[in-house]
Structures are given as C-alpha cells and as structure tokens.
Backbone as a chain_set.jsonl record, in Angstrom:
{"seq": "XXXXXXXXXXXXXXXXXXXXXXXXXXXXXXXXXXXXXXXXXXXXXXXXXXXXXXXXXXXXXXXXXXXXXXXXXXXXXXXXXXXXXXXXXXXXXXXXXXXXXXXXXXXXXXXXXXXXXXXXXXXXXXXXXXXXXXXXXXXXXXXXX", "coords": {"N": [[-12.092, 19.292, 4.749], [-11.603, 15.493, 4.742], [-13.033, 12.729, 5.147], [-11.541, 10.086, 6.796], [-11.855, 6.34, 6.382], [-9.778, 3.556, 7.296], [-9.158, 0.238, 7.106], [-8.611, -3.338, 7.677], [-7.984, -6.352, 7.152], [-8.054, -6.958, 10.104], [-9.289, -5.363, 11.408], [-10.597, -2.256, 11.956], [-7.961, 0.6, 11.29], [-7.662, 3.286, 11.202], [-9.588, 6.514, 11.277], [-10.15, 9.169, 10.488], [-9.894, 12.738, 10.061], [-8.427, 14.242, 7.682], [-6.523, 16.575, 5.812], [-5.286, 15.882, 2.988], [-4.925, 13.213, 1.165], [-2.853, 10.627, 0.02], [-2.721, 7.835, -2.288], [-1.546, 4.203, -3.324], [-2.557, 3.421, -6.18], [-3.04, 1.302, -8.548], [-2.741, 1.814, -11.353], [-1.171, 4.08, -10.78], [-0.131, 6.871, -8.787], [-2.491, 8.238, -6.195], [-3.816, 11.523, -5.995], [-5.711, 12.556, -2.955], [-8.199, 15.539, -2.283], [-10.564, 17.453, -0.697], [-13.735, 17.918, -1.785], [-13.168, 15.822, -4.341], [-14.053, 14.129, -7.276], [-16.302, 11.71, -7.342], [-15.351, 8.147, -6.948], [-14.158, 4.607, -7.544], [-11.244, 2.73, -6.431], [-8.451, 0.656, -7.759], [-5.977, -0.773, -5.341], [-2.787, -1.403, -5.133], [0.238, -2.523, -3.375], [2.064, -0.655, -1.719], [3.175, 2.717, -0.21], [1.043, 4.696, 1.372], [-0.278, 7.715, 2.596], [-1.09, 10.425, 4.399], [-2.411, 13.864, 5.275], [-2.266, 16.14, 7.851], [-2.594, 19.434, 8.582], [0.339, 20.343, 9.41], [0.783, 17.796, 10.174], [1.699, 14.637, 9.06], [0.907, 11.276, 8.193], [2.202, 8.027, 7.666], [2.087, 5.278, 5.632], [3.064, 1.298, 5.096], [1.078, -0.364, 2.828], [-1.085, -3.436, 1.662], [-2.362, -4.754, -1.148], [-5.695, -3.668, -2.222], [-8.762, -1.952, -2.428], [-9.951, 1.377, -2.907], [-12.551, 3.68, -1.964], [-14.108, 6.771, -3.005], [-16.348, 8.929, -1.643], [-19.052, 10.844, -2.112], [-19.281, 13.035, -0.554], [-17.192, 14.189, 0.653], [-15.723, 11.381, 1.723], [-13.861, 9.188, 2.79], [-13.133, 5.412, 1.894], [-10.901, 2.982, 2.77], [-9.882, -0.06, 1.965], [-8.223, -2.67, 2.903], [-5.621, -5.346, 2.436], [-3.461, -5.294, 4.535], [-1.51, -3.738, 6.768], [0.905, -1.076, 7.962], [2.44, 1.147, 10.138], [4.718, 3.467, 9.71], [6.228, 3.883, 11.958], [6.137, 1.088, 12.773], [7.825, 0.17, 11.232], [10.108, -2.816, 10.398], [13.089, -1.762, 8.93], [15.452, -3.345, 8.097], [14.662, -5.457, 8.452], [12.731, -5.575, 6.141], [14.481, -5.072, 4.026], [15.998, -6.753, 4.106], [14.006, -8.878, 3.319], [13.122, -7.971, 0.97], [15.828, -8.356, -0.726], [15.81, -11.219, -1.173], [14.012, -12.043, -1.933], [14.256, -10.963, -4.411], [16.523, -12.196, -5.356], [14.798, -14.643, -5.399], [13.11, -14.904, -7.71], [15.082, -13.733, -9.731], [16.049, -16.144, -10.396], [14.091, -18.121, -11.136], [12.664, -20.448, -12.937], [10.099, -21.176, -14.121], [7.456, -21.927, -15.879], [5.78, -19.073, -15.633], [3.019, -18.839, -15.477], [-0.078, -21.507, -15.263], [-1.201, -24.078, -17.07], [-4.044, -23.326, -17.522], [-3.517, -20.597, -17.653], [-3.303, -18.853, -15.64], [-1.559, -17.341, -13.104], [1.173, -18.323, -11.867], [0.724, -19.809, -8.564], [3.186, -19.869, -6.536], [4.948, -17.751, -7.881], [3.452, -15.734, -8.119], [2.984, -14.979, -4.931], [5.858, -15.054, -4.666], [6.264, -12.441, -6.598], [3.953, -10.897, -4.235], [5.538, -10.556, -2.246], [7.533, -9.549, -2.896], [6.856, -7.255, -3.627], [5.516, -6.016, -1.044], [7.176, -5.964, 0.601], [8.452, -3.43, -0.63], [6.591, -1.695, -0.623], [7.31, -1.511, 2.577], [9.792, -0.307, 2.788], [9.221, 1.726, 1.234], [7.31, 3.373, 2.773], [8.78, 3.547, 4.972], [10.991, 5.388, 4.829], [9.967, 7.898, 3.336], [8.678, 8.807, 5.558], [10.704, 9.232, 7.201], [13.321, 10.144, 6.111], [16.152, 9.207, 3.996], [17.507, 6.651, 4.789]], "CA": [[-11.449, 18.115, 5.317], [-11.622, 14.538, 4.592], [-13.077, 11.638, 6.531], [-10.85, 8.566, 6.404], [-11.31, 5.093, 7.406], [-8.65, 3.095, 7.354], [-9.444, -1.218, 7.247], [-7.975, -4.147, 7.317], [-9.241, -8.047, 8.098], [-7.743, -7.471, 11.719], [-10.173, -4.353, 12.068], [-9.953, -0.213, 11.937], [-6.54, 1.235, 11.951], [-7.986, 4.697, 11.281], [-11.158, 7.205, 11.423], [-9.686, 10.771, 11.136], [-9.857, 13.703, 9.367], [-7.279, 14.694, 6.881], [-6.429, 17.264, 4.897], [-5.009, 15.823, 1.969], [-4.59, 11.885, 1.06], [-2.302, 9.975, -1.373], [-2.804, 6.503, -1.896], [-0.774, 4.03, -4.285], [-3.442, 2.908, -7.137], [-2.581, 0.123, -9.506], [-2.503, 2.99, -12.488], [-0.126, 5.281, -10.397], [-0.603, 7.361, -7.232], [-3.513, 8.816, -6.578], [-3.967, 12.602, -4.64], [-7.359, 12.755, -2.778], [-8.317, 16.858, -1.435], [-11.535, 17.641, -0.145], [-14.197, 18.006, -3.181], [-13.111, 15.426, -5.102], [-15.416, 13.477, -7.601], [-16.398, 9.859, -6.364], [-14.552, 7.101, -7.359], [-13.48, 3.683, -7.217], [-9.778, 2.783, -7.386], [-7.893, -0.597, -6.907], [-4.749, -0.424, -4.932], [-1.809, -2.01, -4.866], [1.361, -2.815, -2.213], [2.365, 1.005, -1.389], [3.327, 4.189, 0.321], [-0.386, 5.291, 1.962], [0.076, 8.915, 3.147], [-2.093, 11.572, 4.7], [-1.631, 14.797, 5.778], [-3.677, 16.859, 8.448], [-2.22, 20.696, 8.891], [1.772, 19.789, 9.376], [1.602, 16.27, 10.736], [1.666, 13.778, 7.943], [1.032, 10.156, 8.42], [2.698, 6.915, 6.224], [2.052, 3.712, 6.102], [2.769, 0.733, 4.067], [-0.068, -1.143, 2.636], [-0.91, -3.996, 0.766], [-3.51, -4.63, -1.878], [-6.859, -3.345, -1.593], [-9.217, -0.844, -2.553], [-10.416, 3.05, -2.303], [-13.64, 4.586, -2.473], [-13.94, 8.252, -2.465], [-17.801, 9.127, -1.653], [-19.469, 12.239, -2.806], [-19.545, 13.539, 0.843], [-15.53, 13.822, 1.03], [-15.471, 10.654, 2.771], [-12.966, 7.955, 2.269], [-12.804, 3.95, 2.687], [-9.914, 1.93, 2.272], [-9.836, -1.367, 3.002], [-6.817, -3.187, 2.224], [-5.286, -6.499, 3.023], [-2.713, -5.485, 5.646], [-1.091, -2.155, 6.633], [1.704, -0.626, 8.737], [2.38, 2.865, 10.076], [5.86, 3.58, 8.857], [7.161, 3.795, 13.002], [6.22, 0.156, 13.24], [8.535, -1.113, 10.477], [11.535, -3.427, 10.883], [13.284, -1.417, 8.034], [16.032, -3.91, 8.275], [14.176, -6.885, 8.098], [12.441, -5.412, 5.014], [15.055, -4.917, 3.229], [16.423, -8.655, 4.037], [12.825, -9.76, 2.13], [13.429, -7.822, -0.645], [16.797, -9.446, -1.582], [15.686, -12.35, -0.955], [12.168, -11.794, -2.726], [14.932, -10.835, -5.714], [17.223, -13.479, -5.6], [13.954, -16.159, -5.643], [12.472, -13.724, -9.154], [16.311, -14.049, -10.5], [16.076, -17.326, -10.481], [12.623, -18.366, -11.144], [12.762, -20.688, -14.472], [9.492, -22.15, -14.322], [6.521, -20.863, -16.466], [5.05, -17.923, -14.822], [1.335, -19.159, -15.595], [-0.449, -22.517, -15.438], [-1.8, -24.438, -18.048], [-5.062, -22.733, -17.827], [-3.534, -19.414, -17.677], [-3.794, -18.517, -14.205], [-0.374, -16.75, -12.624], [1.644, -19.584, -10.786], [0.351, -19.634, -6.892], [4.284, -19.86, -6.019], [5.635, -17.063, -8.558], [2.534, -14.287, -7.409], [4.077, -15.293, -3.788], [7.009, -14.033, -4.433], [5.358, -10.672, -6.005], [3.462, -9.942, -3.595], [6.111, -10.604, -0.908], [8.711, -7.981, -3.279], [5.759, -5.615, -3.215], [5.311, -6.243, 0.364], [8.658, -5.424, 1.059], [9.022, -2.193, -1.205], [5.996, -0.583, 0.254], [7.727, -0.789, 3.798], [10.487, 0.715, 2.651], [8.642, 3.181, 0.681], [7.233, 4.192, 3.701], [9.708, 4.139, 5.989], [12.081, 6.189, 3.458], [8.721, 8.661, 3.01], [8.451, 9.259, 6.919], [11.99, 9.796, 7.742], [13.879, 10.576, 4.707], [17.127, 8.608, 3.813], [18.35, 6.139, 6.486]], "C": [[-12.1, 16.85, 4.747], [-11.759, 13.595, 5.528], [-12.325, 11.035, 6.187], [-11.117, 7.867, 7.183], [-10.443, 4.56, 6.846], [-9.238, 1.581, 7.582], [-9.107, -2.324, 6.915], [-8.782, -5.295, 7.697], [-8.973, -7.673, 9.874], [-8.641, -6.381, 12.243], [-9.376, -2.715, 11.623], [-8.892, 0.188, 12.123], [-6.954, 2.637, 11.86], [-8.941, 5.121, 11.062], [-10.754, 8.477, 11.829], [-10.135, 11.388, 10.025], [-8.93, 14.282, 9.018], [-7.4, 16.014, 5.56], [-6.232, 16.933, 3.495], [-4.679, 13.834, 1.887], [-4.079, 10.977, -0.481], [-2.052, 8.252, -1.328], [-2.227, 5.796, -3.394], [-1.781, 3.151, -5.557], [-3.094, 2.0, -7.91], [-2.122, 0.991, -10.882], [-1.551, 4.265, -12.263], [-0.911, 5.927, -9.292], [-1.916, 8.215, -7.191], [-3.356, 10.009, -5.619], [-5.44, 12.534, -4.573], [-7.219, 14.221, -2.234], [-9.993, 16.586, -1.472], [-12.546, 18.197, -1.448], [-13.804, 16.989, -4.104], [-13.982, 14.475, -5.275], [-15.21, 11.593, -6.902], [-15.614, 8.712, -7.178], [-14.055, 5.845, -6.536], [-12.326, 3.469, -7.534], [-9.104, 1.432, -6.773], [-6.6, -0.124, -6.536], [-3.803, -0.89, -4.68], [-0.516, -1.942, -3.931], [2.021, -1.231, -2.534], [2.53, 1.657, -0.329], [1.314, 4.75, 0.393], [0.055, 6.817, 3.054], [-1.259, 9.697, 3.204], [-1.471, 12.644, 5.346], [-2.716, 15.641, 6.671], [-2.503, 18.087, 9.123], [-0.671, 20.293, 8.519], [2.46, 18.588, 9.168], [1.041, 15.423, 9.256], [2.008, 12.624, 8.698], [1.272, 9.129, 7.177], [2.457, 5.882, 6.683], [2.317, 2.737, 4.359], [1.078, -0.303, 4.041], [-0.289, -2.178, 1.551], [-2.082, -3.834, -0.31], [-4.381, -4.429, -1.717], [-8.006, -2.582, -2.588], [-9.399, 0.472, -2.022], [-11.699, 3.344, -2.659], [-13.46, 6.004, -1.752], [-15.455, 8.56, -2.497], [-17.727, 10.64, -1.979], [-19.627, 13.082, -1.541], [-18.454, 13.998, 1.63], [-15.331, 12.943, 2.291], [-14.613, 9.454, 1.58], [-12.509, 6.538, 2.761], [-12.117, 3.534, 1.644], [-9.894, 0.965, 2.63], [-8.486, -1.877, 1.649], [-6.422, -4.397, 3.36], [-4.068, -6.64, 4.109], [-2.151, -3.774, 5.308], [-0.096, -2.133, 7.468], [1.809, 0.449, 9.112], [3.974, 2.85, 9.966], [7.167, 3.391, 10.637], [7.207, 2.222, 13.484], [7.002, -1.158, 12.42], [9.694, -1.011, 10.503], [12.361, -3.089, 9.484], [14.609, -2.77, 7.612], [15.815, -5.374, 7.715], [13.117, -6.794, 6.771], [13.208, -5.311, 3.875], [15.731, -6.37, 3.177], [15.501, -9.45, 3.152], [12.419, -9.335, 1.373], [13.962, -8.735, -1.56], [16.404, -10.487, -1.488], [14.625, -13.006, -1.943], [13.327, -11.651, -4.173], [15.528, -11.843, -6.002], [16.259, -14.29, -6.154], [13.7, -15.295, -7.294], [13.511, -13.909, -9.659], [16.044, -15.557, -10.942], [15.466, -18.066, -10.592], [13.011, -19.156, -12.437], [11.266, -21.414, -14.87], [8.671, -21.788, -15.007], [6.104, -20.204, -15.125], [3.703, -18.24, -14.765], [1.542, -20.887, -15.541], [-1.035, -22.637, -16.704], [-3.236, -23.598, -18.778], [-4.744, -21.065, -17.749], [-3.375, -18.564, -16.769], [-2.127, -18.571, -13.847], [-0.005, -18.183, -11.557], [1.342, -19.218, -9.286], [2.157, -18.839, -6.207], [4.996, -18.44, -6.512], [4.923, -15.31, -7.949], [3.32, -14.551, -5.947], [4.985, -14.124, -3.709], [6.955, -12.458, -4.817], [5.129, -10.246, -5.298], [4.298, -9.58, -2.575], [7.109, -9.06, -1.303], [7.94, -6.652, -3.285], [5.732, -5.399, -2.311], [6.555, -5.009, 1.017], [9.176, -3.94, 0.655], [8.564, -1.513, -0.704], [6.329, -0.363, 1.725], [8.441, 0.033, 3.767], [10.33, 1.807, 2.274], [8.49, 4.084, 1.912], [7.697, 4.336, 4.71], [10.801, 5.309, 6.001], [11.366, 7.854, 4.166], [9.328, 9.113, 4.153], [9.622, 9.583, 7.3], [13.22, 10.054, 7.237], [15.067, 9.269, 4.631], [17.517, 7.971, 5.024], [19.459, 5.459, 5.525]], "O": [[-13.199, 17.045, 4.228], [-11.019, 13.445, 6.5], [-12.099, 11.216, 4.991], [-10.956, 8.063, 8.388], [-10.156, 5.013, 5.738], [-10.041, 1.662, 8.511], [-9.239, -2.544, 5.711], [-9.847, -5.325, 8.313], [-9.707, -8.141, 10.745], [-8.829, -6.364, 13.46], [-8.289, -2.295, 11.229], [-8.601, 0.23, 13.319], [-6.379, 3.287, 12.733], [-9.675, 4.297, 10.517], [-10.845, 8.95, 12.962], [-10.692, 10.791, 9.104], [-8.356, 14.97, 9.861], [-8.244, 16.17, 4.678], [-6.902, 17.574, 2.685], [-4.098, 13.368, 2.867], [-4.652, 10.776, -1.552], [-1.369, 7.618, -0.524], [-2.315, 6.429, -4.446], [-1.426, 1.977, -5.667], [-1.925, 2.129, -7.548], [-1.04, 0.69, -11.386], [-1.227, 5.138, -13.069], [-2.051, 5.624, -8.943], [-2.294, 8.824, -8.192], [-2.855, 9.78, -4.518], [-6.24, 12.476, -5.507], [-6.146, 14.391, -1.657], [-10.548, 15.706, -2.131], [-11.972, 19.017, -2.165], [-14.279, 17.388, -5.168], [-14.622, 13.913, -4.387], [-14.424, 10.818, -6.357], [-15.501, 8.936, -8.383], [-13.674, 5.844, -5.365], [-11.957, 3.795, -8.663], [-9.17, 1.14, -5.579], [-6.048, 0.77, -7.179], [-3.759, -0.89, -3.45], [-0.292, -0.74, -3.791], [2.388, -0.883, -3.657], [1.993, 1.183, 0.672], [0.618, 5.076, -0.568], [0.643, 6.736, 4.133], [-2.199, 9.673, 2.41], [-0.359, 12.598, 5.873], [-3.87, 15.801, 6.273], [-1.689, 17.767, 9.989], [-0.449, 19.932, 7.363], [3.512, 18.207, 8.655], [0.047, 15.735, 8.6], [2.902, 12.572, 9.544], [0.779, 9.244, 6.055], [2.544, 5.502, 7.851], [2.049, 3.046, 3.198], [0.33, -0.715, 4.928], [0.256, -1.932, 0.475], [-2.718, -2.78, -0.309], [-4.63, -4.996, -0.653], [-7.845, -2.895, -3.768], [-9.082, 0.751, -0.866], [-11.945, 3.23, -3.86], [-13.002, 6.349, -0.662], [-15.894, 8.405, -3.637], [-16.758, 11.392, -2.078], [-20.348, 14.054, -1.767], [-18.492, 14.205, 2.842], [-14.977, 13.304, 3.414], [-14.676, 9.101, 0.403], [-11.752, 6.366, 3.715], [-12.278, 3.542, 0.424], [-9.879, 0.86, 3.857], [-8.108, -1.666, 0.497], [-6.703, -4.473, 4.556], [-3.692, -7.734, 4.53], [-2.241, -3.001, 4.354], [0.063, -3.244, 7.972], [1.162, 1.188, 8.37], [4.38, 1.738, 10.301], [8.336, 3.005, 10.64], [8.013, 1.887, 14.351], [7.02, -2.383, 12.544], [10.403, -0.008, 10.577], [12.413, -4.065, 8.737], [14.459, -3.087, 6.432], [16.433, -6.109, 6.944], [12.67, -7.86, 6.348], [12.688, -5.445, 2.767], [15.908, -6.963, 2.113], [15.855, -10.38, 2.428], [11.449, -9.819, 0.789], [13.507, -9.442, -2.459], [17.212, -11.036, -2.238], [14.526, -14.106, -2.486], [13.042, -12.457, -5.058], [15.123, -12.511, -6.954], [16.503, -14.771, -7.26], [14.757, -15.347, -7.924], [13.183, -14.595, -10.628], [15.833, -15.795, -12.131], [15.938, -19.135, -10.207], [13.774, -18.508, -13.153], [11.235, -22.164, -15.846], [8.964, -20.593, -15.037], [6.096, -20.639, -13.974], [3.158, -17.787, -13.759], [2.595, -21.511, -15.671], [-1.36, -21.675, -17.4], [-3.466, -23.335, -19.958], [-5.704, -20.295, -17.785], [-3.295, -17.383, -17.108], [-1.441, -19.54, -14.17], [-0.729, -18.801, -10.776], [1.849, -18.169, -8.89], [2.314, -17.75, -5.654], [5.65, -17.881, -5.631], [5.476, -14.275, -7.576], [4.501, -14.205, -5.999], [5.027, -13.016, -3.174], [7.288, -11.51, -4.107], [5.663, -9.161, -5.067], [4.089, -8.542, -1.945], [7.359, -8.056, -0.636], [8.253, -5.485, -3.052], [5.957, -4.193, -2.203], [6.661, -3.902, 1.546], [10.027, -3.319, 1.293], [9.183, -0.6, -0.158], [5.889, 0.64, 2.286], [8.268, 1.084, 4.383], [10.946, 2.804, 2.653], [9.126, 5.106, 2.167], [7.243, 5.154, 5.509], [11.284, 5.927, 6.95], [11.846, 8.627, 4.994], [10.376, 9.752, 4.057], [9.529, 10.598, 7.99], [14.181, 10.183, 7.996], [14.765, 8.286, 5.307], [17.804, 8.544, 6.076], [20.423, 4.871, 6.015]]}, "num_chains": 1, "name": "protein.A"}
C-alpha cells in the first residue's frame, strides 16, 4: 500500500492508503504502485485518481507537485483540488467555452517584452486547464454524462 497526502493552501484534503495512484504530470500521466523508485514530478491541471481495493477516488487538480519517497509514501501538494462529486459539471463546461472563445480571439502577443508569458493570456490557460481537469474528472468518476 501507499501512503497519500493530499495538500492544498486551504489545508489536507487527504491521508489514506491506496493501492494504486495516477496523477497528471506535465510530461504525461504518471502510475504510482507500491515499490516505486523516488521521485520528483511537476504536475499540471488534471484528472488525480486513486484506487484502494474497488473504490476508486477522482479529483480535479490544479498545478502542483508529487513526491514519491522511498518508503511508498506520497505528497502532493497542489494549488487547488476537487473530488469529482463536488463538481458543477455544468458550470465547467460554461468556463471552458468561454476560456475558448477568449484563446480564439486573443490577438495580442502571447509574451512581454522581456519574454515572460502575458499575465492576462496564462489566465486564460490556466482557467481552460482548470476547466478540463473538472471535466476530466467528473467524466473519469461517472462515465459519460
């Protein structure tokens, strides 16, 4: 088994023991099982899943990190989370399109002078990331709505 915490700025959403854990990495998904080597991994707006015997838990999540310790223990901390029964699938999918429309229509440079991603343009990234990983995991947890 696998420890997990679970952490956000607002505090602990989790401290269990899981069988199996898949978390969404910036390089593609990652599977964690019990034995695996240590690692750091950055993580980006995603589908966060665990599984302990049958029950499987989802959540979306936003950016963050993972460490996997040599002890099969696991901290995530990440900048906001959801569990997949507490999202307004509805109202995620409203700040998608919406998150698309603004990205359609964007004409301005994407960077500043010095190089640095426009404040306003990341925005709207993170918000269409935001938005995908609810749906991801609302999708995930209860198949096709």
């Amino acid at each position: 088994m696998l420890r997990l915490e679970l952490v956000t700025p607002s505090g602990a959403l989790a401290d269990t023991s899981v069988d199996e854990l898949r978390l969404p990495g910036t390089l593609g998904e990652l599977g964690v099982l019990p034995g695996h080597r240590p690692l750091l991994a950055a993580l980006r707006s995603g589908v966060l899943a665990w599984r302990c015997g049958s029950q499987e838990t989802t959540l979306a999540i936003g950016p963050g990190f993972a460490k996997v310790g040599a002890l099969d223990s696991v901290l995530v901390v990440t900048e906001r989370a959801l569990r997949a029964d507490q999202i307004d699938l509805d109202a995620a999918r409203r700040a998608l399109a919406a998150s698309q429309t603004a990205l359609q229509q964007w004409s301005a440079p994407l960077t500043n002078a010095d190089d640095t991603p426009d404040p306003q343009y990341a925005a709207l990234l993170d918000a269409l990331r935001w938005a995908e990983a609810q749906i991801g995991a609302a999708a995930s947890a209860t198949g096709p709505r």
